[in-house]
Amino acid sequence: MLSVIILFPDVTTAQSMAFDTREATIDSVHHVLFSGLSTCREVVSAFLSRIEALNHHTNAIISLNPNALDIADSLDEALSAGNVTGPLFGIPILLKDNYDTIDVPTTGGNLALANSQPAEDAPSVIALKRAGAIILGKTNLHELALEGLSVSSLGGQTINPYDSTRTPGGSSGGTGAAVAASFSVFGTGTDTVNSLRSPASANSLFSIRPTRGLITRTGIIPISYTQDTIGPIVRTMKDVAVALTVMASTGYDEADNATALVPPSSRNFDYAAGLGNGTLKGLRLGVLNGFFNRTDGSETNPVNQAMDGMIRKLEDAGVMMVEIDEGIYNCTDIAILDTQRFEYRELMDAYLSHPSLSGKHPKTLRGLYARSGANGIGDFLVIPTQYEYVNTALASSTRNTTYTTIQSKISNITLALGSTFSRNNLDAIIYPEQKNLVVKIGFPSQTGRNGILAALTGSPVVTVPVGFSERSESAPVGVPIGMEILGRPWTEEKLLQIGYEVEKLGRVRRVPQWAKEVVEMKRYEKVPVVIPDTGNIPKVYPLGML
Ligand SMILES: *[C@@H]1O[C@H](CO)[C@@H](O)[C@H](O)[C@H]1NC(C)=O
Ligand SMILES: *[C@@H]1O[C@H](CO)[C@@H](O)[C@H](O)[C@H]1NC(C)=O
Ligand SMILES: *[C@@H]1O[C@H](CO)[C@@H](O)[C@H](O)[C@H]1NC(C)=O
Ligand SMILES: *[C@@H]1O[C@H](CO)[C@@H](O)[C@H](O)[C@H]1NC(C)=O
Ligand SMILES: *[C@@H]1O[C@H](CO)[C@@H](O)[C@H](O)[C@H]1NC(C)=O
Ligand SMILES: *[C@@H]1O[C@H](CO)[C@@H](O)[C@H](O)[C@H]1NC(C)=O
Ligand SMILES: *[C@@H]1O[C@H](CO)[C@@H](O)[C@H](O)[C@H]1NC(C)=O
């Protein structure tokens, strides 16, 4: 099913064939490019055709890059000159719309930033372009990445491609939905608490939240110095490893001092080279029992069944499971240490007032958050959970004494986590990304997620699909369920190897029902314009200020 190639009899180049975008990988794109079966322009056109035809199912795209076809043409010239450079040569990708690019505005999904135009690419974007990636466009996100529902005033509600009644997780939910539907080979996300992991979990995908500092956060709309990280969301572990290698090649960045902590062994590391060199046999994995909800219920049972099934498979493969019952691993308690409300305003003021940000936009968080428009209608959706802490962020700062106390408690929990690893001689710790299925559209928050431990401690996490709920009318292939594999800082290589072995164990990933459709490739003169559907925003989230 996945390797159908359709021959177009009317094409001018004799060898040319349409490229099947469905479940395409870096290798499958390179195969058609390097064997001369297809061109960069055709590969890009095939993905654009797919987005144009199918985006209405999910509303994942905020904007398309008007330069994408021209870039494809210049890569085709390089290809025919035998000048193929970079591990992502000709690979179409999508960026979460909080990554700065010179191609299109960086909106954060917020109406007030609709025209906010960076004059510089984020360093991570420069690295992706230098490796040969073609940026197709930007994806919707939860407005300013402040919650996990993936609804925004500019992009509307992104719909889970597996279940039209559910959210796609978040905040990188547009990337999750788009990658699940094969709108690109992979996409990028950001993660302040859960946001690279929740969309992977809810869309049957793989992702990595790297150790804090591994990839510079410069040029990304910020939230938290302590918690922000960026990374890829992908359909296969191999492509996660390639994408991470490229994104982490940014190295030390004076503008993000967390990058100074990268140890020499992790600098310019090729995560793909030794990906297959791991083994599950003999591994010791901790199971965080406090990160499950064992209450009987239709939203929790599928998660527990999928996790229990995966644990049995891992044991059969020779993994030693170590149950961790320490009371400190309680998300409700840990969440009190969240630093966002202290760090947000200072970082956002610096981002918004940066001289390289052009176009009409507010210059401070206060300005962004202030009422706009004569009729008193604001530029934000009112979602109680996120506005409560934006309100707090406007009043507090890193000079607040509570912040100092919180930072020392974070040091304490970081030490406790290290002790759990050492005492039990663990290779990694596992738990479900979310204790329940991803929430339905219209819920006030994405409850039950377990991302806070890695977020506060800066630990790396690989997220993998582990199963699905039962099929139902609204979810014809079931609702996806994901697992986190958390490691000690700078153990990305080991975590990726574990994820790769887990992927081979299960072959869990499924394609959304409607995304099985083959879309005929159009021959574009120019990149089409996709308008996000804001008419689908649930009525419970009005526009305006609290
Ligand atoms: C090959 O590509 C590199 C990077 O895109 C470029 O700098 C160089 O000029 C190209 N060389 C030739 C011979 O086209
Ligand atoms: C690191 O960068 C942050 C954010 O810019 C800043 O608040 C902090 O003072 C810096 N730390 C050091 C030691 O330079
Ligand atoms: C992976 O294993 C192969 C064969 O066992 C070895 O030649 C290679 O050096 C290893 N690669 C890495 C990056 O460790
Ligand atoms: C976590 O802590 C809260 C109180 O802060 C408590 O109500 C809850 O039962 C605890 N959860 C677990 C799994 O121990
Ligand atoms: C656990 O699940 C039950 C049933 O779905 C739910 O009522 C409860 O709020 C959940 N508890 C937590 C801590 O998520
Ligand atoms: C400290 O932060 C709290 C909220 O977290 C806020 O109520 C308080 O006003 C802040 N104090 C100062 C001095 O900023
Ligand atoms: C630090 O963590 C330990 C448990 O690991 C706990 O007993 C202690 O009270 C914590 N200290 C602070 C200041 O939170």
XYZ file of C-alpha atoms and ligand atoms in Angstrom:
644
model
C 0.000 0.000 0.000
C 2.761 2.437 0.857
C 4.896 2.100 -2.240
C 2.319 2.825 -4.945
C 3.937 4.907 -7.684
C 1.691 6.410 -10.309
C 3.035 7.050 -13.766
C 1.804 10.236 -15.406
C 1.666 9.601 -19.158
C 1.649 13.313 -20.012
C 4.873 14.351 -18.312
C 7.601 15.886 -20.385
C 10.560 14.196 -18.685
C 10.429 10.583 -19.774
C 11.671 9.158 -16.464
C 9.550 11.358 -14.255
C 7.066 9.778 -11.881
C 4.789 11.174 -9.194
C 6.162 10.651 -5.746
C 3.978 8.869 -3.182
C 4.095 11.146 -0.154
C 2.262 8.746 2.178
C 4.582 7.705 5.026
C 7.552 9.022 3.009
C 10.910 8.947 4.807
C 14.189 10.772 4.244
C 15.478 7.610 2.544
C 12.427 7.198 0.302
C 12.707 10.815 -0.888
C 16.432 10.427 -1.470
C 15.809 7.224 -3.389
C 13.554 8.929 -5.961
C 15.798 12.003 -6.185
C 19.142 10.252 -6.497
C 17.893 7.556 -8.865
C 16.386 10.206 -11.138
C 12.830 8.870 -10.690
C 11.645 12.272 -9.529
C 12.760 15.856 -8.908
C 12.721 18.176 -5.890
C 10.029 20.237 -7.637
C 7.847 17.148 -8.031
C 8.394 16.000 -4.457
C 7.487 19.464 -3.173
C 4.493 19.636 -5.551
C 3.281 16.234 -4.351
C 3.288 17.400 -0.712
C 1.656 20.743 -1.609
C -1.062 18.862 -3.529
C -1.683 16.683 -0.531
C -1.913 19.662 1.819
C -4.256 21.504 -0.541
C -6.547 18.485 -0.909
C -6.611 17.148 2.642
C -5.841 19.955 5.107
C -9.575 20.593 5.599
C -9.792 17.312 7.555
C -7.419 18.579 10.238
C -6.711 22.335 9.825
C -3.045 21.877 10.672
C -1.450 24.456 8.359
C -1.144 28.177 9.124
C 0.864 29.249 6.082
C 2.748 27.849 3.111
C 6.169 29.115 2.063
C 5.782 31.083 -1.206
C 9.452 30.311 -1.992
C 9.176 26.515 -1.687
C 9.015 25.785 -5.435
C 11.899 28.165 -6.239
C 14.020 26.518 -3.568
C 13.127 23.119 -5.038
C 14.236 24.342 -8.471
C 17.590 25.534 -7.152
C 18.108 22.170 -5.446
C 17.237 20.436 -8.726
C 19.995 22.480 -10.374
C 22.432 21.406 -7.671
C 21.287 17.812 -8.145
C 21.935 17.844 -11.877
C 25.338 19.489 -11.229
C 26.139 16.542 -8.976
C 26.356 18.908 -6.027
C 24.212 17.205 -3.406
C 24.996 18.560 0.031
C 23.528 17.776 3.427
C 21.653 14.897 5.049
C 18.274 16.587 4.428
C 18.846 17.376 0.756
C 15.422 18.011 -0.831
C 13.451 16.955 2.258
C 10.176 18.898 2.653
C 9.488 19.852 6.271
C 7.012 21.959 8.235
C 7.869 24.281 11.124
C 5.715 25.037 14.132
C 4.719 28.678 13.767
C 6.871 29.846 16.665
C 10.135 29.308 14.709
C 11.513 32.478 13.106
C 11.932 32.299 9.333
C 12.589 34.963 6.757
C 10.097 33.278 4.409
C 6.809 33.937 6.225
C 5.706 35.726 9.435
C 6.127 34.022 12.824
C 2.712 34.351 14.418
C 2.523 31.980 17.370
C -1.044 31.522 16.126
C -1.907 34.918 17.576
C -3.801 37.568 15.582
C -1.672 40.381 17.051
C 1.441 38.754 15.503
C -0.104 38.082 12.080
C 2.385 40.454 10.422
C 5.373 39.900 12.703
C 8.161 39.251 10.207
C 11.625 38.080 11.337
C 14.510 39.410 9.269
C 16.625 36.431 10.363
C 16.068 32.695 10.492
C 16.366 31.004 13.895
C 19.768 29.198 14.102
C 17.918 25.846 14.124
C 16.180 26.874 10.890
C 19.520 27.898 9.361
C 20.859 24.438 10.256
C 17.860 22.702 8.643
C 18.185 24.816 5.473
C 21.939 24.280 5.331
C 21.328 20.519 5.502
C 19.133 20.853 2.395
C 15.634 20.820 3.940
C 12.860 22.652 2.074
C 10.494 24.534 4.375
C 7.010 23.939 2.996
C 5.277 26.125 5.541
C 4.215 26.614 9.136
C 1.838 24.654 11.353
C -0.835 25.716 13.816
C -0.097 25.494 17.516
C -1.848 26.198 20.721
C -1.888 30.005 20.803
C 1.655 31.117 21.768
C 2.304 27.497 22.872
C 0.593 28.206 26.207
C -1.641 25.095 26.430
C -2.056 21.695 24.845
C -5.324 22.017 22.913
C -3.878 23.395 19.647
C -6.488 26.081 19.135
C -5.455 29.633 18.241
C -7.025 32.927 17.242
C -5.131 32.953 13.924
C -5.104 29.228 13.088
C -8.403 28.005 14.519
C -8.765 24.532 16.032
C -6.530 21.754 14.710
C -8.479 18.502 14.637
C -6.958 15.153 15.567
C -6.535 13.219 12.300
C -7.475 9.951 14.047
C -10.626 11.205 15.801
C -12.519 14.240 14.540
C -13.993 14.842 18.027
C -10.579 15.168 19.705
C -7.724 17.647 19.928
C -4.345 16.651 18.419
C -2.535 17.229 21.726
C -0.289 20.238 21.896
C 0.994 22.735 21.873
C 2.755 21.491 18.687
C -0.544 19.883 17.577
C -0.460 21.314 14.048
C 2.894 19.637 13.454
C 1.629 16.377 14.987
C -1.492 16.309 12.805
C 0.401 17.366 9.661
C 3.137 14.761 10.058
C 0.588 12.009 10.868
C -1.183 12.874 7.600
C 2.088 12.927 5.588
C 1.892 16.647 4.760
C 5.723 16.653 5.053
C 8.514 14.192 5.821
C 8.795 15.567 9.347
C 8.078 18.692 11.345
C 9.407 20.684 14.249
C 7.942 21.500 17.627
C 8.838 23.151 20.900
C 8.343 21.776 24.413
C 7.963 23.891 27.552
C 6.054 21.237 29.518
C 4.727 18.556 27.112
C 4.620 20.007 23.641
C 6.975 17.748 21.667
C 5.554 14.697 23.404
C 1.803 15.224 23.611
C 1.401 15.689 19.811
C 3.612 12.641 19.153
C 1.516 10.599 21.588
C -1.812 11.782 20.143
C -0.771 11.253 16.498
C 1.049 7.895 16.587
C 4.447 9.560 16.034
C 7.976 9.657 17.424
C 9.708 12.692 18.896
C 12.631 13.745 21.008
C 12.693 16.423 23.655
C 16.475 16.919 23.902
C 18.405 17.769 27.057
C 18.079 21.498 27.810
C 20.884 23.254 25.957
C 21.492 20.676 23.235
C 19.737 22.869 20.645
C 19.764 26.653 20.871
C 16.384 28.287 21.442
C 17.335 31.590 19.826
C 14.749 32.763 17.305
C 11.886 30.785 18.832
C 8.958 32.590 20.520
C 9.957 31.943 24.149
C 8.100 31.043 27.339
C 10.583 29.734 29.881
C 14.377 29.823 30.167
C 14.304 26.779 32.475
C 11.855 24.646 30.502
C 11.883 25.537 26.787
C 13.409 23.047 24.341
C 12.959 22.437 20.623
C 13.076 19.314 18.474
C 11.576 17.188 15.683
C 8.271 15.235 15.446
C 8.604 12.372 12.984
C 7.133 9.122 11.610
C 10.187 6.867 12.163
C 12.972 6.681 14.744
C 15.631 6.740 12.052
C 14.384 10.084 10.803
C 14.214 11.387 14.394
C 17.930 10.616 14.679
C 18.802 12.393 11.409
C 16.651 15.431 12.238
C 18.118 15.723 15.736
C 21.668 15.477 14.376
C 20.991 18.427 12.078
C 19.147 20.562 14.647
C 21.809 19.959 17.323
C 24.594 20.928 14.895
C 23.875 24.557 15.878
C 26.239 23.986 18.825
C 27.219 26.796 21.193
C 25.170 29.973 20.872
C 26.139 33.029 22.901
C 22.532 34.223 22.779
C 21.337 31.066 24.599
C 23.800 30.342 27.397
C 22.229 26.920 28.166
C 24.112 25.699 25.074
C 27.374 26.188 26.983
C 26.530 23.081 29.024
C 26.738 20.632 26.104
C 29.560 18.186 26.959
C 32.272 17.563 24.336
C 30.928 14.028 23.726
C 27.587 15.463 22.535
C 29.017 18.148 20.223
C 28.513 17.531 16.502
C 27.358 14.026 17.337
C 25.831 11.844 14.592
C 22.811 10.235 16.269
C 21.928 8.186 13.188
C 25.286 6.413 12.846
C 24.955 4.024 15.791
C 21.158 3.929 15.967
C 20.954 0.191 15.360
C 23.751 -0.637 17.802
C 21.572 -0.842 20.908
C 19.747 -3.806 22.389
C 16.814 -4.222 24.744
C 18.297 -7.348 26.304
C 19.639 -6.602 29.761
C 18.326 -3.024 29.963
C 16.934 -1.829 33.282
C 13.899 0.410 32.827
C 12.116 2.115 35.711
C 8.299 2.246 35.560
C 6.933 5.374 37.284
C 3.759 4.041 38.899
C 2.749 7.519 40.080
C 2.436 8.623 36.431
C -0.444 6.236 35.690
C -4.120 6.744 36.492
C -5.351 3.271 37.403
C -8.938 4.466 37.996
C -11.280 2.400 35.839
C -12.686 4.536 33.012
C -13.143 4.667 29.250
C -10.464 7.375 28.904
C -7.869 5.713 31.180
C -8.294 1.981 30.458
C -6.993 2.106 26.851
C -3.835 3.901 28.040
C -3.213 1.388 30.834
C -3.848 -1.572 28.507
C -1.448 -0.208 25.874
C 1.252 0.476 28.479
C 0.825 -2.925 30.156
C 1.028 -4.584 26.736
C 4.244 -2.706 25.930
C 5.754 -3.594 29.310
C 5.077 -7.314 28.645
C 6.697 -7.036 25.203
C 9.736 -5.327 26.716
C 10.043 -8.039 29.369
C 9.812 -10.703 26.662
C 12.676 -8.919 24.874
C 14.855 -9.241 27.966
C 14.272 -5.891 29.700
C 14.324 -5.858 33.494
C 11.454 -3.687 34.755
C 11.988 -1.840 38.024
C 8.853 -0.435 39.677
C 9.364 3.072 41.055
C 6.878 3.985 43.791
C 8.573 7.011 45.373
C 5.949 9.580 46.415
C 7.892 12.514 44.928
C 6.902 11.393 41.406
C 3.495 13.019 41.560
C 2.715 15.423 38.700
C 0.208 17.421 40.730
C 2.852 18.188 43.333
C 5.697 18.745 40.857
C 3.585 21.132 38.740
C 3.742 23.713 41.545
C 7.399 24.218 40.577
C 6.546 25.337 37.030
C 8.725 28.392 36.232
C 6.791 29.798 33.275
C 4.940 32.511 35.170
C 8.237 33.961 36.456
C 10.248 33.770 33.248
C 7.692 34.518 30.546
C 7.462 38.306 30.581
C 11.203 39.040 30.509
C 11.861 36.603 27.645
C 8.825 37.713 25.672
C 9.726 41.393 26.033
C 13.215 40.602 24.727
C 11.819 38.592 21.796
C 9.186 41.151 20.791
C 11.544 44.132 21.011
C 14.410 42.455 19.115
C 15.552 44.736 16.269
C 15.453 41.883 13.741
C 11.688 41.484 14.203
C 9.954 43.716 11.655
C 6.331 44.150 10.614
C 3.620 45.649 12.794
C 3.625 43.896 16.164
C 3.433 44.735 19.888
C 6.859 45.254 21.499
C 6.076 43.880 24.987
C 4.030 41.083 26.544
C 1.863 43.713 28.182
C 1.274 45.302 24.779
C 0.499 41.929 23.261
C -1.886 41.071 26.026
C -3.595 44.467 26.156
C -7.001 44.993 24.672
C -6.873 45.903 21.033
C -9.456 47.222 18.653
C -11.986 49.956 19.252
C -14.741 47.494 20.102
C -12.746 45.978 22.952
C -12.297 42.625 21.241
C -8.836 41.273 22.066
C -6.506 39.250 19.884
C -6.461 36.196 22.195
C -8.753 33.294 22.767
C -9.881 33.211 26.369
C -8.891 29.839 27.771
C -8.985 30.031 31.580
C -5.981 27.791 32.340
C -3.577 29.741 30.159
C -4.789 33.246 30.996
C -4.631 32.662 34.703
C -0.883 32.264 34.481
C -0.318 34.926 31.819
C -2.027 37.267 34.294
C 0.417 36.084 36.949
C 3.350 36.431 34.556
C 2.468 40.080 34.010
C 2.842 40.652 37.776
C 5.803 38.443 38.666
C 9.368 38.060 37.417
C 12.621 36.190 38.055
C 13.326 38.786 40.776
C 10.378 37.428 42.762
C 11.657 35.599 45.889
C 9.283 32.682 45.213
C 11.278 32.077 42.017
C 14.481 31.517 44.009
C 12.714 29.032 46.293
C 11.252 27.224 43.301
C 14.661 26.978 41.600
C 16.151 25.360 44.717
C 13.274 22.877 44.826
C 13.913 22.098 41.155
C 17.581 21.395 42.007
C 16.282 19.076 44.681
C 13.979 17.099 42.393
C 16.748 16.926 39.775
C 18.984 15.356 42.410
C 16.180 13.011 43.492
C 15.715 11.866 39.891
C 19.449 11.248 39.528
C 19.365 9.262 42.756
C 16.507 7.112 41.455
C 18.631 6.338 38.372
C 21.734 5.569 40.434
C 20.090 3.582 43.232
C 18.267 1.341 40.769
C 21.006 1.288 38.135
C 18.512 2.406 35.466
C 19.068 2.987 31.759
C 15.822 4.952 31.393
C 12.418 5.526 32.964
C 9.095 4.894 31.205
C 5.496 6.063 31.688
C 2.563 7.070 29.458
C 2.801 10.619 28.040
C -0.796 11.129 29.134
C -2.702 9.175 31.793
C -5.859 9.333 29.679
C -6.679 9.616 25.977
C -6.040 13.008 24.406
C -8.972 15.274 25.358
C -11.973 16.120 23.224
C -12.330 19.429 21.379
C -13.846 22.091 23.655
C -12.186 20.906 26.898
C -10.608 23.707 28.963
C -7.207 22.002 29.256
C -5.173 18.963 28.131
C -5.405 17.070 31.425
C -3.453 14.041 32.622
C -0.134 14.732 30.884
C 3.151 13.761 32.524
C 5.613 16.116 30.860
C 6.486 18.289 33.852
C 9.238 16.045 35.314
C 11.470 16.235 32.231
C 10.561 19.894 31.699
C 11.804 20.999 35.109
C 14.848 18.743 35.284
C 15.911 19.404 31.664
C 15.991 15.651 30.993
C 15.850 14.186 27.484
C 12.793 12.128 26.469
C 12.044 10.009 23.420
C 8.314 9.504 22.803
C 7.108 6.403 20.920
C 3.674 5.078 19.905
C 2.537 2.117 22.045
C -1.013 1.488 20.925
C -4.538 2.643 20.187
C -7.917 2.709 21.881
C -10.696 0.527 20.443
C -11.940 1.616 17.026
C -15.111 3.715 17.135
C -17.309 5.699 14.774
C -15.345 8.928 15.283
C -11.994 7.088 15.510
C -11.990 4.494 12.696
C -8.451 3.261 13.450
C -8.562 4.105 17.188
C -7.068 6.975 19.227
C -3.237 6.855 19.436
C -1.403 6.353 22.754
C 2.248 7.222 23.385
C 4.953 6.398 25.913
C 7.797 8.554 27.212
C 11.302 7.123 27.615
C 13.159 9.546 29.924
C 16.923 9.445 30.392
C 19.701 11.196 32.235
C 20.993 14.427 30.664
C 23.009 13.960 27.443
C 21.962 10.311 26.937
C 20.192 11.062 23.641
C 22.175 8.350 21.843
C 21.023 5.642 24.242
C 17.401 6.872 24.298
C 17.256 6.902 20.501
C 18.657 3.355 20.390
C 15.998 2.226 22.882
C 13.282 3.985 20.876
C 14.536 2.336 17.696
C 14.366 -1.138 19.274
C 10.884 -0.388 20.673
C 9.759 0.688 17.194
C 10.955 -2.666 15.793
C 9.157 -4.607 18.563
C 5.749 -3.274 17.835
C 5.225 -1.679 14.423
C 2.524 0.196 16.283
C 2.100 3.277 14.105
C -1.032 3.432 11.937
C -2.069 5.908 9.226
C -5.224 8.000 9.865
C -8.171 6.634 7.839
C -8.617 9.671 5.566
C -4.852 10.053 5.119
C -4.698 6.727 3.258
C -6.054 8.606 0.238
C -3.756 9.022 -2.767
C -3.730 12.626 -3.986
C -2.854 13.326 -7.580
C 0.103 15.674 -7.957
C -0.674 19.121 -9.365
C 1.855 21.047 -11.425
C 1.930 24.443 -9.748
C 2.986 27.753 -11.249
C 3.281 29.069 -7.731
C 2.758 27.823 -4.191
C -0.968 27.792 -3.325
C -2.323 29.787 -0.394
C -3.935 27.850 2.451
C -6.270 29.839 4.695
C -6.644 28.421 8.217
C -10.226 27.737 9.313
C -10.935 29.990 12.292
C -14.670 29.386 11.963
C -14.185 26.071 13.770
C -13.040 27.559 17.105
C -15.252 26.081 19.853
C -17.692 28.676 21.204
C -16.405 28.051 24.735
C -13.220 29.978 23.814
C -14.350 33.527 22.947
C -11.998 36.125 21.505
C -11.154 38.893 23.930
C -9.688 39.556 27.332
C -10.593 38.156 30.707
C 27.539 23.328 -4.351
O 26.627 23.676 -3.296
C 27.189 24.534 -2.330
C 26.170 24.676 -1.199
O 24.886 24.871 -1.690
C 27.534 25.871 -2.993
O 28.098 26.728 -2.025
C 28.527 25.613 -4.118
O 28.760 26.821 -4.791
C 27.977 24.572 -5.097
N 29.006 24.218 -6.057
C 28.756 24.056 -7.365
C 29.910 23.636 -8.200
O 27.659 24.247 -7.828
C 21.903 33.097 31.032
O 20.889 33.660 30.211
C 19.738 34.073 30.922
C 18.688 34.493 29.928
O 19.215 35.377 28.996
C 20.114 35.188 31.907
O 18.981 35.562 32.652
C 21.194 34.654 32.845
O 21.633 35.701 33.677
C 22.380 34.096 32.072
N 23.275 33.453 33.000
C 24.577 33.690 33.001
C 25.363 33.025 34.087
O 25.112 34.373 32.168
C 27.845 0.172 15.267
O 28.180 -1.218 15.172
C 28.988 -1.502 14.053
C 29.123 -3.012 13.927
O 28.897 -3.642 15.140
C 30.338 -0.826 14.233
O 31.167 -1.101 13.136
C 30.095 0.663 14.309
O 31.312 1.341 14.589
C 29.093 1.033 15.389
N 28.749 2.417 15.229
C 28.757 3.274 16.211
C 28.512 4.704 15.849
O 28.944 2.981 17.366
C -0.485 13.309 44.302
O -0.594 14.328 45.264
C -1.921 14.783 45.474
C -1.859 15.908 46.478
O -0.949 16.866 46.132
C -2.796 13.654 45.958
O -4.120 14.097 46.055
C -2.722 12.487 44.968
O -3.405 11.372 45.486
C -1.284 12.093 44.710
N -1.253 11.100 43.642
C -0.642 9.927 43.758
C -0.675 9.037 42.578
O -0.059 9.612 44.773
C -8.142 9.523 36.852
O -9.185 9.038 36.034
C -10.456 9.268 36.542
C -11.430 8.511 35.649
O -11.216 8.781 34.311
C -10.712 10.748 36.632
O -11.975 11.011 37.147
C -9.643 11.391 37.509
O -9.782 12.791 37.511
C -8.262 11.032 37.030
N -7.251 11.484 37.982
C -6.114 12.088 37.608
C -5.195 12.464 38.717
O -5.848 12.337 36.448
C 5.616 37.275 43.185
O 4.788 36.405 42.416
C 3.469 36.299 42.853
C 2.770 35.325 41.960
O 3.567 34.231 41.649
C 2.799 37.663 42.812
O 1.508 37.533 43.358
C 3.609 38.650 43.594
O 3.046 39.929 43.437
C 5.052 38.672 43.137
N 5.848 39.568 43.967
C 6.747 40.393 43.450
C 7.498 41.233 44.458
O 6.973 40.486 42.276
C 14.401 17.530 48.806
O 13.966 16.229 48.404
C 13.871 15.299 49.450
C 13.413 13.972 48.834
O 14.292 13.580 47.836
C 12.899 15.773 50.496
O 12.917 14.888 51.571
C 13.278 17.181 50.971
O 12.287 17.679 51.845
C 13.408 18.105 49.788
N 13.842 19.428 50.211
C 13.275 20.561 49.790
C 13.870 21.843 50.260
O 12.301 20.565 49.042
